[in-house]
Amino acid sequence: MRRLSSSVCSPSSHRLNPVTSMATGSNSLIWFRKGLRVHDNPALEHASKASSGSMYPVFVIDPRYMEPDPSAFSPGSSRAGVNRIRFLLESLKDLDSGLKKLGSRLLVLRGEPGEVLVRCLREWKVKRLCFEYDTDPYYQALDFKVKEYASSVGVEVFSPVSHTLFNPTDIIQKNGGKAPLSYQSFLKIAGEPSCAESELVMSYSSLPPVGDVGSIGVSEVPKLEELGYREDEQDEWTPFRGGESEALKRLNNSISDKAWVANFEKPKGDPSAFLKPATTVLSPYLKDVKKHTSPPVSLLGQLLWREFFYTTAFGTRNFDKMKGNPICKQIPWKEDHDMLAAWRDGKTGYPWIDAIMVQLLKWGWMHHLTRHSVACFLTRGDLFIHWEQGRDVFERLLIDSDWAINNGNWMWLSCSSFFYQALPTPYVSIVSLLMLHILRRCFSGGGFQYNRIYSPVSFGKKYDPEGKYIRHFLPVLKDMPKQYIYEPWTAPLSVQTKAKCIVGKDYPKPMVMHDAASKECKRKMGEAYALNKKMNGNIGDDDLKDLRRKLETDEESNIRNQRPKLN
Ligand code: FAD
Ligand code: MG
């Protein structure tokens, strides 16, 4: 698949080529961030071609993401769980060995990336700085500073769009300055990605040599321990290894299995399949690799969802917040730390939900539909807790953690945005529509989308009636008979005893009763939607506070009325 040609120039590179060059020397620096790959990497290609001197391949370990945080709820830094950190180190190691095969190597530095980069540019007499363009707000701010410095000293900057197939800036421009808000309108504007052979260099015979690093402290790719973590910090680690080689292997395996590819239908996959996942598990590697073959439409359709969320995220103010986000419904979510912690730690008392959360903790990856289940449960389905809090947990633990995709999907699943947009019809086959129809039978309610709630009991049962997935991730339930595995609290005490799992002691009681909780949630969503409509989206803090107070009072009196009268 080929990137649009316009995407190869940086959206802002035009003003970063001062005529009077102050930088001396002919060295180039390739700054690796997300695209941790040698093949199909336009920034690397440019750095290597342009350099008649040395080329410095750099990765900066950013303490913001990597510093151990002992107070975090699981091993890792405050922003990244230890699975994510290890996956990154494996990816760096693989990148380093790829570079070494070509006579180069990866230089690893530590510190605030902006400051580190400025020091390198100065010390190494860099003439040309190359790095992949990044739309995430953190990188936008960082890159702005680095580019400012570079242009002030006459360093050329080359910052191509290569993380996505389309350039989000182009799409937004074509749409009159606004991000398209539906997948369908996105496709209309973007057009079909070209499937022609890429003109990019896919393999090198060698790369320019790395120059003298002078007084700058560089290291090899560190081991986990050198960053302050321990291998025994988790009893089970993610089975997915990081790195370009692994990603290419996975990609080739997926697309060489023609029958599997031909049958790929997203809503059809079994979310409870974990030994051989139903989807590609490419997401953790999409930081490293992009498709260059012509995939089947359905798989391509998945990749275009990624493009869609990247574009929308880039073009939307405060995309990662409810407040001040023009596409997000204002909903008076509840603050409840204990409930959040029970969900996060896999202690809700619903085995389907808890098994998924344990898979997240241990593996850092779960199937898309299981993500639906737990996101719905936390927000509009059962607990009515803010999607931003669930987003934070996913962001920290997922090895495919991605700012645009994660926020977009959380808004979607909490019915805060997007869902009311049209289905991606060109990419939905009759079979998928039938599947959607069947899926809907597992939802309760009709009408508004927020009325369709995933059942934490029947949804998983449909795919996995034996409860294999639950037994694997929640071994405490491994001997529970299958008729109780999704609702162990309904098992007679004799059965619980025999299964060596007493509910309330060995495994938690359900934290809410789904039927009542989901009914309450629907009522609250209904009132919040009505307010959003009435105020035309202009809802202030006080309006939201008033609604929260009203909903809580109503909830209390509902509970009072439901309580059986004592006589
Ligand atoms: P496949 O089905 O094989 O799809 C191939 C690729 O298409 C994926 O690797 C991914 O890049 C893309 N893709 C598939 N589904 C989506 C989607 N719904 N939105 C955007 N791109 C998609 N995905 C992430 O990569 N990072 C995240 O942080 C993330 N957070 C999510 C949070 C929630 C609440 C939900 C419901 C979904 C989230 N997803 C996220 C989307 C999706 O679940 C994963 O991309 C997918 O499960 C990854 O598995 P796969 O590679 O086997 O997917
Ligand atoms: Mg998937």
Coordinates of C-alpha atoms and ligand atoms in Angstrom, one line a residue:
M1 CA 0.0 0.0 0.0
R2 CA 1.4 3.3 -0.9
R3 CA 1.3 6.5 1.0
L4 CA -0.1 9.5 -0.9
S5 CA 2.8 11.4 -2.4
S6 CA 1.9 14.6 -0.6
S7 CA 2.3 12.9 2.7
V8 CA 6.0 12.6 2.2
C9 CA 6.5 16.3 2.9
S10 CA 6.2 17.6 6.4
P11 CA 3.2 19.8 7.0
S12 CA 5.5 22.4 8.3
S13 CA 8.8 21.6 6.7
H14 CA 8.4 24.5 4.2
R15 CA 9.6 27.1 6.7
L16 CA 12.4 25.1 8.1
N17 CA 14.9 25.4 5.3
P18 CA 16.6 28.7 5.9
V19 CA 18.6 29.9 3.0
T20 CA 21.6 31.0 5.0
S21 CA 22.7 27.9 6.7
M22 CA 24.5 28.4 10.0
A23 CA 24.9 24.7 10.7
T24 CA 28.3 23.4 9.5
G25 CA 29.2 19.8 8.7
S26 CA 27.3 17.2 6.7
N27 CA 26.1 14.9 9.5
S28 CA 22.5 13.8 9.8
L29 CA 20.5 12.7 12.8
I30 CA 17.6 10.3 12.6
W31 CA 15.5 10.6 15.7
F32 CA 13.4 7.4 16.3
R33 CA 10.1 7.7 18.2
K34 CA 7.1 5.6 17.2
G35 CA 8.3 4.1 13.8
L36 CA 10.9 1.8 15.3
R37 CA 11.8 0.1 12.0
V38 CA 14.4 0.1 9.3
H39 CA 12.2 -0.9 6.4
D40 CA 9.7 1.6 5.0
N41 CA 11.0 4.5 6.9
P42 CA 11.2 7.7 4.9
A43 CA 12.9 9.7 7.7
L44 CA 15.7 7.1 7.9
E45 CA 16.0 6.9 4.1
H46 CA 16.3 10.6 3.9
A47 CA 18.9 10.8 6.7
S48 CA 21.0 8.1 5.1
K49 CA 20.8 9.5 1.5
A50 CA 21.5 13.1 2.5
S51 CA 24.5 12.2 4.6
S52 CA 27.9 12.3 3.1
G53 CA 29.3 12.4 6.6
S54 CA 28.0 10.5 9.6
M55 CA 24.5 9.5 10.5
Y56 CA 23.5 9.4 14.2
P57 CA 20.5 7.1 14.9
V58 CA 19.0 8.3 18.2
F59 CA 16.3 7.1 20.6
V60 CA 15.7 9.1 23.8
I61 CA 14.4 7.4 26.9
D62 CA 11.9 9.8 28.3
P63 CA 11.6 9.7 32.1
R64 CA 8.0 10.9 31.7
Y65 CA 7.2 7.4 30.4
M66 CA 10.0 5.3 31.9
E67 CA 10.7 6.4 35.5
P68 CA 9.5 3.6 37.9
D69 CA 6.5 4.8 40.0
P70 CA 6.2 2.6 43.1
S71 CA 2.8 4.2 44.0
A72 CA 1.3 3.1 40.7
F73 CA -1.4 0.4 40.9
S74 CA 0.7 -2.2 39.1
P75 CA 4.4 -2.4 38.3
G76 CA 5.7 0.2 35.9
S77 CA 5.9 4.0 35.6
S78 CA 3.0 6.3 36.2
R79 CA 2.2 6.3 32.5
A80 CA 3.3 2.9 31.3
G81 CA 2.9 -0.6 32.8
V82 CA 6.0 -2.8 32.8
N83 CA 4.7 -4.9 29.9
R84 CA 4.6 -1.8 27.7
I85 CA 8.1 -0.8 28.9
R86 CA 9.5 -4.3 28.1
F87 CA 7.8 -4.3 24.7
L88 CA 9.5 -1.0 23.9
L89 CA 12.9 -2.3 25.0
E90 CA 12.5 -5.4 22.8
S91 CA 11.5 -3.2 19.9
L92 CA 14.6 -1.0 20.4
K93 CA 16.8 -4.0 20.7
D94 CA 15.5 -5.3 17.4
L95 CA 16.0 -1.9 15.8
D96 CA 19.5 -1.8 17.1
S97 CA 20.4 -5.2 15.6
G98 CA 18.7 -4.2 12.3
L99 CA 20.9 -1.1 12.2
K100 CA 24.0 -3.1 13.2
K101 CA 23.6 -5.4 10.3
L102 CA 23.9 -2.4 8.1
G103 CA 27.0 -1.0 9.8
S104 CA 25.2 1.4 12.1
R105 CA 23.8 1.2 15.6
L106 CA 21.2 2.8 17.8
L107 CA 22.4 5.5 20.2
V108 CA 20.3 5.5 23.4
L109 CA 20.2 8.6 25.5
R110 CA 18.2 9.6 28.5
G111 CA 16.5 12.8 29.6
E112 CA 13.9 15.3 28.5
P113 CA 13.9 14.6 24.7
G114 CA 13.9 18.3 23.7
E115 CA 16.9 19.2 25.8
V116 CA 18.7 16.0 24.7
L117 CA 18.1 16.7 21.1
V118 CA 19.4 20.2 21.2
R119 CA 22.6 19.0 22.9
C120 CA 23.1 16.4 20.2
L121 CA 22.5 18.8 17.3
R122 CA 25.1 21.2 18.8
E123 CA 27.7 18.6 19.7
W124 CA 27.6 16.5 16.6
K125 CA 27.5 19.3 14.1
V126 CA 24.3 18.1 12.6
K127 CA 23.2 19.5 9.3
R128 CA 20.0 17.6 8.8
L129 CA 17.5 16.4 11.4
C130 CA 15.0 13.7 10.3
F131 CA 12.1 12.3 12.3
E132 CA 8.6 10.9 11.7
Y133 CA 5.9 13.5 12.0
D134 CA 3.6 12.9 15.0
T135 CA 0.1 14.2 15.6
D136 CA -0.1 13.4 19.3
P137 CA -0.3 16.6 21.4
Y138 CA 2.7 15.7 23.4
Y139 CA 4.9 15.4 20.3
Q140 CA 3.3 18.4 18.7
A141 CA 4.5 20.6 21.6
L142 CA 7.9 18.8 21.8
D143 CA 8.5 18.9 18.0
F144 CA 7.6 22.6 17.8
K145 CA 10.4 23.4 20.3
V146 CA 12.9 21.2 18.6
K147 CA 12.1 22.6 15.1
E148 CA 12.3 26.2 16.5
Y149 CA 15.8 25.5 17.7
A150 CA 16.8 23.7 14.6
S151 CA 15.7 26.5 12.3
S152 CA 17.3 29.2 14.5
V153 CA 20.7 27.5 13.9
G154 CA 20.1 26.5 10.3
V155 CA 19.6 22.8 10.8
E156 CA 17.4 21.4 8.0
V157 CA 14.4 19.4 9.3
F158 CA 12.8 16.6 7.4
S159 CA 9.6 15.3 9.2
P160 CA 7.5 13.1 6.9
V161 CA 4.1 11.6 7.6
S162 CA 4.7 7.9 7.8
H163 CA 2.8 6.7 10.8
T164 CA -0.5 6.8 8.9
L165 CA -1.3 6.1 5.3
F166 CA -3.0 9.5 4.8
N167 CA -1.8 12.8 6.1
P168 CA -4.4 14.0 8.6
T169 CA -3.5 17.6 7.8
D170 CA -4.5 17.0 4.1
I171 CA -7.8 15.3 5.0
I172 CA -8.8 18.1 7.4
Q173 CA -7.9 20.7 4.8
K174 CA -9.9 18.9 2.1
N175 CA -12.8 18.8 4.5
G176 CA -12.8 22.6 4.9
G177 CA -10.6 22.8 7.9
K178 CA -12.6 20.4 10.1
A179 CA -12.0 16.8 10.9
P180 CA -14.6 14.4 9.3
L181 CA -16.7 13.0 12.1
S182 CA -17.9 9.8 10.5
Y183 CA -15.9 6.9 9.1
Q184 CA -18.0 7.2 5.9
S185 CA -17.2 10.8 5.3
F186 CA -13.6 10.1 6.1
L187 CA -13.5 7.5 3.4
K188 CA -15.1 9.8 0.9
I189 CA -12.5 12.5 1.5
A190 CA -9.5 10.2 1.8
G191 CA -10.4 8.0 -1.2
E192 CA -9.0 4.5 -1.6
P193 CA -5.4 4.2 -0.5
S194 CA -3.2 3.3 -3.5
C195 CA -2.1 -0.2 -3.5
A196 CA 0.8 0.3 -5.9
E197 CA 4.3 -0.7 -5.0
S198 CA 6.0 1.8 -2.8
E199 CA 8.8 3.8 -4.2
L200 CA 10.4 3.8 -0.8
V201 CA 13.6 2.0 -0.1
M202 CA 12.7 -1.3 1.6
S203 CA 16.2 -2.6 2.2
Y204 CA 19.7 -1.1 2.4
S205 CA 23.0 -2.7 1.7
S206 CA 24.6 -0.4 4.2
L207 CA 24.0 2.8 6.2
P208 CA 26.4 5.7 6.8
P209 CA 28.7 5.2 9.7
V210 CA 27.9 6.6 13.2
G211 CA 30.3 9.5 14.0
D212 CA 32.2 10.3 17.1
V213 CA 29.7 10.9 20.0
G214 CA 32.1 13.2 21.8
S215 CA 31.1 14.1 25.4
I216 CA 27.5 13.0 25.0
G217 CA 26.6 10.0 27.1
V218 CA 25.1 7.3 24.9
S219 CA 24.4 3.7 25.8
E220 CA 23.3 0.4 24.3
V221 CA 19.6 -0.5 24.6
P222 CA 19.2 -0.9 28.4
K223 CA 17.9 -4.0 30.1
L224 CA 14.7 -3.8 32.1
E225 CA 16.7 -3.9 35.3
E226 CA 18.8 -1.0 34.3
L227 CA 15.7 1.1 34.2
G228 CA 14.8 0.1 37.8
Y229 CA 12.4 -2.8 37.0
R230 CA 12.6 -6.5 37.9
E231 CA 11.9 -9.5 35.7
D232 CA 10.0 -11.1 38.6
E233 CA 7.8 -8.0 39.0
Q234 CA 5.0 -9.9 37.2
D235 CA 4.3 -13.6 37.5
E236 CA 3.0 -13.7 33.9
W237 CA 4.2 -11.4 31.1
T238 CA 2.7 -10.7 27.7
P239 CA 3.3 -13.5 25.2
F240 CA 3.8 -10.9 22.5
R241 CA 7.4 -9.9 21.7
G242 CA 8.3 -6.4 20.5
G243 CA 10.1 -5.5 17.4
E244 CA 10.1 -5.0 13.7
S245 CA 11.2 -8.6 12.9
E246 CA 8.4 -10.0 15.0
A247 CA 5.9 -7.6 13.4
L248 CA 6.9 -8.5 9.9
K249 CA 6.6 -12.2 10.8
R250 CA 3.2 -11.7 12.2
L251 CA 2.1 -9.7 9.2
N252 CA 3.4 -12.3 6.8
N253 CA 1.8 -15.1 8.7
S254 CA -1.5 -13.3 8.8
I255 CA -1.6 -12.4 5.1
S256 CA -0.1 -15.6 3.8
D257 CA -2.9 -17.6 5.4
K258 CA -5.2 -17.0 2.5
A259 CA -8.2 -18.8 3.9
W260 CA -7.9 -16.9 7.2
V261 CA -7.7 -13.6 5.3
A262 CA -10.6 -14.4 3.1
N263 CA -12.7 -15.2 6.1
F264 CA -11.7 -12.2 8.1
E265 CA -14.9 -10.5 9.3
K266 CA -14.4 -8.3 12.2
P267 CA -17.7 -8.8 14.1
K268 CA -17.4 -12.6 13.6
G269 CA -14.2 -13.2 15.5
D270 CA -14.3 -15.0 18.8
P271 CA -13.3 -12.5 21.5
S272 CA -12.7 -15.3 24.0
A273 CA -10.1 -17.0 21.8
F274 CA -6.8 -16.3 23.5
L275 CA -4.5 -19.2 22.5
K276 CA -4.9 -18.3 18.9
P277 CA -6.5 -14.8 18.8
A278 CA -9.2 -14.2 16.2
T279 CA -7.6 -11.1 14.9
T280 CA -4.1 -10.2 13.7
V281 CA -2.6 -8.8 17.0
L282 CA -0.9 -6.3 14.8
S283 CA -1.9 -3.3 16.9
P284 CA 1.2 -3.4 19.1
Y285 CA 3.4 -3.4 16.1
L286 CA 1.7 -0.7 14.1
K287 CA 4.2 1.6 15.7
D288 CA 6.8 -0.4 13.8
V289 CA 5.3 -1.6 10.5
K290 CA 2.8 -0.7 7.9
K291 CA 1.1 -2.8 5.3
H292 CA 2.5 -2.6 1.8
T293 CA 0.5 -5.4 0.2
S294 CA -3.1 -5.1 -0.9
P295 CA -5.1 -6.6 2.0
P296 CA -8.7 -7.8 1.7
V297 CA -11.2 -5.1 2.2
S298 CA -12.2 -6.1 5.6
L299 CA -8.7 -6.1 7.0
L300 CA -8.1 -2.8 5.2
G301 CA -11.3 -1.6 6.7
Q302 CA -9.7 -2.1 10.2
L303 CA -6.7 -0.1 9.2
L304 CA -8.8 2.7 8.0
W305 CA -10.5 2.9 11.4
R306 CA -7.0 3.7 12.6
E307 CA -6.7 6.4 10.0
F308 CA -10.1 7.8 10.9
F309 CA -9.3 8.1 14.6
Y310 CA -5.9 9.7 13.9
T311 CA -7.5 12.4 11.7
T312 CA -10.4 13.1 14.1
A313 CA -8.0 13.2 17.1
F314 CA -5.7 15.6 15.3
G315 CA -8.5 17.9 14.2
T316 CA -10.4 18.1 17.5
R317 CA -9.7 20.4 20.4
N318 CA -9.3 18.6 23.8
F319 CA -9.9 15.2 22.1
D320 CA -8.7 13.4 25.3
K321 CA -11.2 15.2 27.6
M322 CA -14.9 15.5 28.0
K323 CA -14.7 19.2 29.0
G324 CA -14.0 21.6 26.2
N325 CA -14.2 18.8 23.6
P326 CA -16.7 19.9 20.9
I327 CA -17.5 16.4 19.8
C328 CA -18.1 14.9 23.3
K329 CA -21.4 14.7 25.0
Q330 CA -21.3 16.2 28.5
I331 CA -22.4 13.5 30.9
P332 CA -22.4 13.8 34.8
W333 CA -20.3 10.6 35.3
K334 CA -19.8 9.4 38.9
E335 CA -16.6 9.7 40.9
D336 CA -16.0 6.4 42.8
H337 CA -12.5 5.3 43.4
D338 CA -13.4 2.0 45.0
M339 CA -15.6 1.0 42.1
L340 CA -12.9 2.1 39.6
A341 CA -10.3 0.0 41.5
A342 CA -12.5 -3.1 41.5
W343 CA -13.0 -2.8 37.8
R344 CA -9.3 -2.1 37.2
D345 CA -8.1 -5.0 39.4
G346 CA -10.5 -7.6 38.0
K347 CA -12.7 -7.8 41.1
T348 CA -16.1 -6.9 39.9
G349 CA -17.6 -10.3 40.6
Y350 CA -18.5 -10.8 36.9
P351 CA -16.1 -13.4 35.7
W352 CA -16.3 -12.3 32.0
I353 CA -15.4 -8.7 33.0
D354 CA -12.7 -9.8 35.5
A355 CA -11.0 -12.3 33.1
I356 CA -10.7 -9.5 30.5
M357 CA -9.2 -7.1 33.0
V358 CA -6.7 -9.8 34.2
Q359 CA -5.8 -10.4 30.5
L360 CA -5.1 -6.7 30.2
L361 CA -3.0 -6.7 33.4
K362 CA -1.0 -9.7 32.4
W363 CA -0.8 -9.6 28.6
G364 CA -1.5 -5.9 27.8
W365 CA -3.7 -7.0 24.9
M366 CA -7.2 -8.2 24.5
H367 CA -9.6 -8.7 21.6
H368 CA -11.6 -5.7 20.4
L369 CA -15.0 -7.0 21.5
T370 CA -13.7 -7.8 25.0
R371 CA -12.5 -4.2 25.2
H372 CA -16.1 -3.2 24.3
S373 CA -17.4 -5.3 27.1
V374 CA -15.3 -3.8 29.9
A375 CA -15.5 -0.2 28.6
C376 CA -19.3 -0.5 28.4
F377 CA -19.4 -2.0 31.9
L378 CA -17.3 0.8 33.4
T379 CA -19.2 3.6 31.8
R380 CA -22.8 3.6 30.5
G381 CA -23.5 0.0 31.1
D382 CA -23.2 -0.6 34.8
L383 CA -20.9 1.6 36.9
F384 CA -21.4 5.0 35.3
I385 CA -17.8 6.0 35.8
H386 CA -16.0 8.5 33.6
W387 CA -14.5 7.1 30.4
E388 CA -11.4 9.2 31.0
Q389 CA -10.6 7.0 34.0
G390 CA -11.0 3.8 32.0
R391 CA -9.0 5.4 29.2
D392 CA -6.1 6.0 31.7
V393 CA -6.0 2.4 32.8
F394 CA -6.0 1.2 29.1
E395 CA -3.4 3.8 28.2
R396 CA -1.0 2.6 30.8
L397 CA -1.5 -1.2 30.4
L398 CA -2.1 -1.8 26.7
I399 CA 1.0 -2.8 24.7
D400 CA -0.8 -1.2 21.7
S401 CA -1.7 1.9 23.7
D402 CA -2.3 4.7 21.3
W403 CA -3.5 8.2 22.2
A404 CA -5.8 8.8 19.2
I405 CA -7.3 5.3 19.0
N406 CA -7.7 4.7 22.7
N407 CA -9.5 8.1 23.3
G408 CA -11.6 7.7 20.2
N409 CA -12.8 4.2 21.2
W410 CA -13.5 5.2 24.8
M411 CA -15.7 8.1 23.6
W412 CA -17.5 5.7 21.3
L413 CA -18.1 2.9 23.8
S414 CA -19.3 5.4 26.5
C415 CA -21.7 6.8 23.9
S416 CA -20.0 10.2 24.3
S417 CA -19.4 10.6 20.6
F418 CA -19.2 9.0 17.1
F419 CA -21.7 6.2 17.6
Y420 CA -24.6 8.2 16.1
Q421 CA -22.6 8.4 12.8
A422 CA -23.4 6.1 9.9
L423 CA -22.0 2.6 9.7
P424 CA -19.1 2.1 7.4
T425 CA -21.3 0.7 4.7
P426 CA -18.8 0.2 1.9
Y427 CA -16.9 -2.0 4.3
V428 CA -19.7 -3.8 5.9
S429 CA -20.7 -7.0 4.0
I430 CA -24.0 -8.7 4.3
V431 CA -22.4 -11.3 6.5
S432 CA -21.2 -8.7 8.9
L433 CA -24.6 -7.1 9.0
L434 CA -26.1 -10.4 9.9
M435 CA -23.5 -10.8 12.6
L436 CA -24.3 -7.4 13.9
H437 CA -27.9 -8.4 14.0
I438 CA -27.0 -11.5 16.0
L439 CA -24.8 -9.5 18.3
R440 CA -27.7 -7.2 19.0
R441 CA -29.6 -10.0 20.5
C442 CA -27.0 -10.0 23.3
F443 CA -27.8 -6.4 24.0
S444 CA -30.7 -5.3 26.2
G445 CA -32.9 -2.5 25.1
G446 CA -33.5 -0.7 21.8
G447 CA -33.9 2.8 20.5
F448 CA -31.0 5.0 21.3
Q449 CA -27.6 3.5 21.1
Y450 CA -27.0 4.0 24.8
N451 CA -29.9 1.6 25.4
R452 CA -27.9 -1.2 23.9
I453 CA -25.8 -2.5 26.7
Y454 CA -23.4 -5.5 26.6
S455 CA -24.5 -8.1 29.1
P456 CA -21.5 -9.1 31.3
V457 CA -23.1 -12.6 31.4
S458 CA -24.7 -13.6 28.1
F459 CA -22.3 -11.8 25.7
G460 CA -19.2 -13.9 26.6
K461 CA -21.3 -17.1 27.1
K462 CA -22.4 -17.0 23.4
Y463 CA -18.8 -17.4 22.2
D464 CA -17.5 -19.6 25.0
P465 CA -20.2 -21.5 26.8
E466 CA -17.6 -23.7 28.6
G467 CA -15.9 -20.6 30.1
K468 CA -12.4 -21.6 28.9
Y469 CA -11.3 -18.0 28.7
I470 CA -12.5 -17.4 32.3
R471 CA -10.9 -20.5 33.6
H472 CA -7.6 -19.5 32.1
F473 CA -7.4 -16.0 33.4
L474 CA -9.3 -16.6 36.7
P475 CA -7.9 -20.0 37.9
V476 CA -9.9 -19.6 41.1
L477 CA -13.0 -20.5 39.0
K478 CA -11.4 -23.3 37.1
D479 CA -13.5 -26.0 38.7
M480 CA -16.8 -24.1 38.7
P481 CA -19.4 -26.1 36.6
K482 CA -20.1 -24.5 33.3
Q483 CA -23.7 -23.6 34.1
Y484 CA -22.4 -21.3 36.8
I485 CA -19.2 -20.1 35.4
Y486 CA -20.6 -16.7 34.2
E487 CA -22.7 -16.2 37.4
P488 CA -20.9 -18.1 40.2
W489 CA -23.0 -16.4 42.9
T490 CA -26.0 -18.4 41.7
A491 CA -24.3 -21.7 42.4
P492 CA -25.6 -23.5 45.5
L493 CA -23.1 -23.4 48.3
S494 CA -22.5 -27.2 48.0
V495 CA -21.4 -26.6 44.4
Q496 CA -19.2 -23.6 45.4
T497 CA -17.6 -25.8 48.1
K498 CA -16.9 -28.6 45.7
A499 CA -15.4 -26.2 43.2
K500 CA -13.2 -24.8 46.0
C501 CA -14.5 -21.3 45.3
I502 CA -16.8 -19.7 47.8
V503 CA -18.3 -16.5 46.4
G504 CA -17.7 -13.6 48.8
K505 CA -14.5 -15.3 50.1
D506 CA -12.4 -16.8 47.3
Y507 CA -14.1 -14.7 44.5
P508 CA -16.0 -11.5 44.9
K509 CA -19.8 -11.1 44.9
P510 CA -21.0 -9.1 42.0
M511 CA -20.4 -5.4 42.8
V512 CA -23.7 -4.4 41.2
M513 CA -26.7 -6.3 39.9
H514 CA -26.6 -5.9 36.2
D515 CA -30.3 -5.5 35.5
A516 CA -30.9 -2.8 38.0
A517 CA -27.5 -1.1 37.4
S518 CA -28.0 -0.9 33.6
K519 CA -31.5 0.4 34.0
E520 CA -30.2 3.2 36.2
C521 CA -27.5 3.9 33.7
K522 CA -30.0 4.2 30.8
R523 CA -32.1 6.6 32.8
K524 CA -29.1 8.8 33.5
M525 CA -27.9 8.7 29.9
G526 CA -31.4 9.6 28.8
E527 CA -31.5 12.7 31.0
A528 CA -28.0 13.7 30.1
Y529 CA -28.8 13.4 26.4
A530 CA -31.9 15.5 26.9
L531 CA -29.8 18.2 28.6
N532 CA -27.2 18.1 25.8
K533 CA -30.0 18.5 23.3
K534 CA -31.7 21.3 25.2
M535 CA -28.5 23.3 25.7
N536 CA -27.3 22.5 22.2
G537 CA -24.0 21.2 23.6
N538 CA -23.3 24.4 25.6
I539 CA -23.3 22.9 29.0
G540 CA -21.4 24.6 31.8
D541 CA -20.0 23.1 35.0
D542 CA -23.0 24.3 37.0
D543 CA -25.5 22.6 34.6
L544 CA -23.7 19.4 34.9
K545 CA -23.4 19.7 38.7
D546 CA -27.2 20.3 39.0
L547 CA -27.9 17.3 36.8
R548 CA -25.6 15.1 38.8
R549 CA -27.4 16.2 42.0
K550 CA -30.8 15.5 40.5
L551 CA -29.8 12.1 39.2
E552 CA -28.3 11.1 42.6
T553 CA -31.4 12.2 44.5
D554 CA -33.6 10.3 42.0
E555 CA -31.4 7.2 42.4
E556 CA -31.8 7.3 46.2
S557 CA -35.5 7.6 46.1
N558 CA -35.7 4.8 43.5
I559 CA -33.7 2.6 45.8
R560 CA -36.0 3.6 48.7
N561 CA -39.1 2.8 46.8
Q562 CA -37.8 -0.6 45.6
R563 CA -36.9 -1.6 49.2
P564 CA -39.4 -4.2 50.5
K565 CA -41.6 -2.6 53.2
L566 CA -41.2 -4.1 56.6
N567 CA -44.4 -4.6 58.6
Ligands
FAD1 P1 -7.3 -6.5 13.8 O1 -8.8 -6.7 13.9 O2 -6.4 -7.5 13.3 O3 -7.1 -5.1 13.0 C1 -5.9 -4.7 12.4 C2 -5.5 -3.3 12.8 O4 -6.6 -2.4 12.4 C3 -5.3 -3.1 14.3 O5 -4.0 -3.5 14.7 C4 -5.5 -1.6 14.5 O6 -4.4 -0.9 14.1 C5 -6.6 -1.4 13.4 N1 -7.9 -1.4 14.2 C6 -8.7 -2.4 14.4 N2 -9.8 -2.0 15.1 C7 -9.7 -0.7 15.3 C8 -10.5 0.3 15.9 N3 -11.7 0.0 16.5 N4 -10.1 1.5 15.9 C9 -8.9 1.9 15.3 N5 -8.1 1.0 14.7 C10 -8.5 -0.3 14.7 N6 -6.3 0.0 19.4 C11 -5.1 0.4 19.5 O7 -4.3 0.2 18.6 N7 -4.6 1.1 20.6 C12 -5.4 1.4 21.6 O8 -5.0 2.1 22.5 C13 -6.8 1.0 21.5 N8 -7.7 1.2 22.6 C14 -9.0 0.8 22.5 C15 -9.9 1.1 23.5 C16 -11.2 0.6 23.5 C17 -12.1 1.0 24.6 C18 -11.6 -0.1 22.4 C19 -13.0 -0.6 22.3 C20 -10.7 -0.4 21.3 C21 -9.4 0.0 21.4 N9 -8.5 -0.2 20.3 C22 -7.2 0.2 20.4 C23 -9.0 -0.8 19.0 C24 -8.9 -2.3 18.8 O9 -9.5 -2.9 19.9 C25 -7.5 -2.8 18.6 O10 -6.8 -2.0 17.6 C26 -7.5 -4.2 18.1 O11 -8.2 -5.0 19.0 C27 -6.1 -4.7 18.0 O12 -6.1 -6.1 17.7 P2 -5.6 -6.6 16.2 O13 -4.3 -6.0 15.8 O14 -5.7 -8.1 16.3 O15 -6.8 -6.1 15.3
MG2 MG -9.4 -6.9 16.5

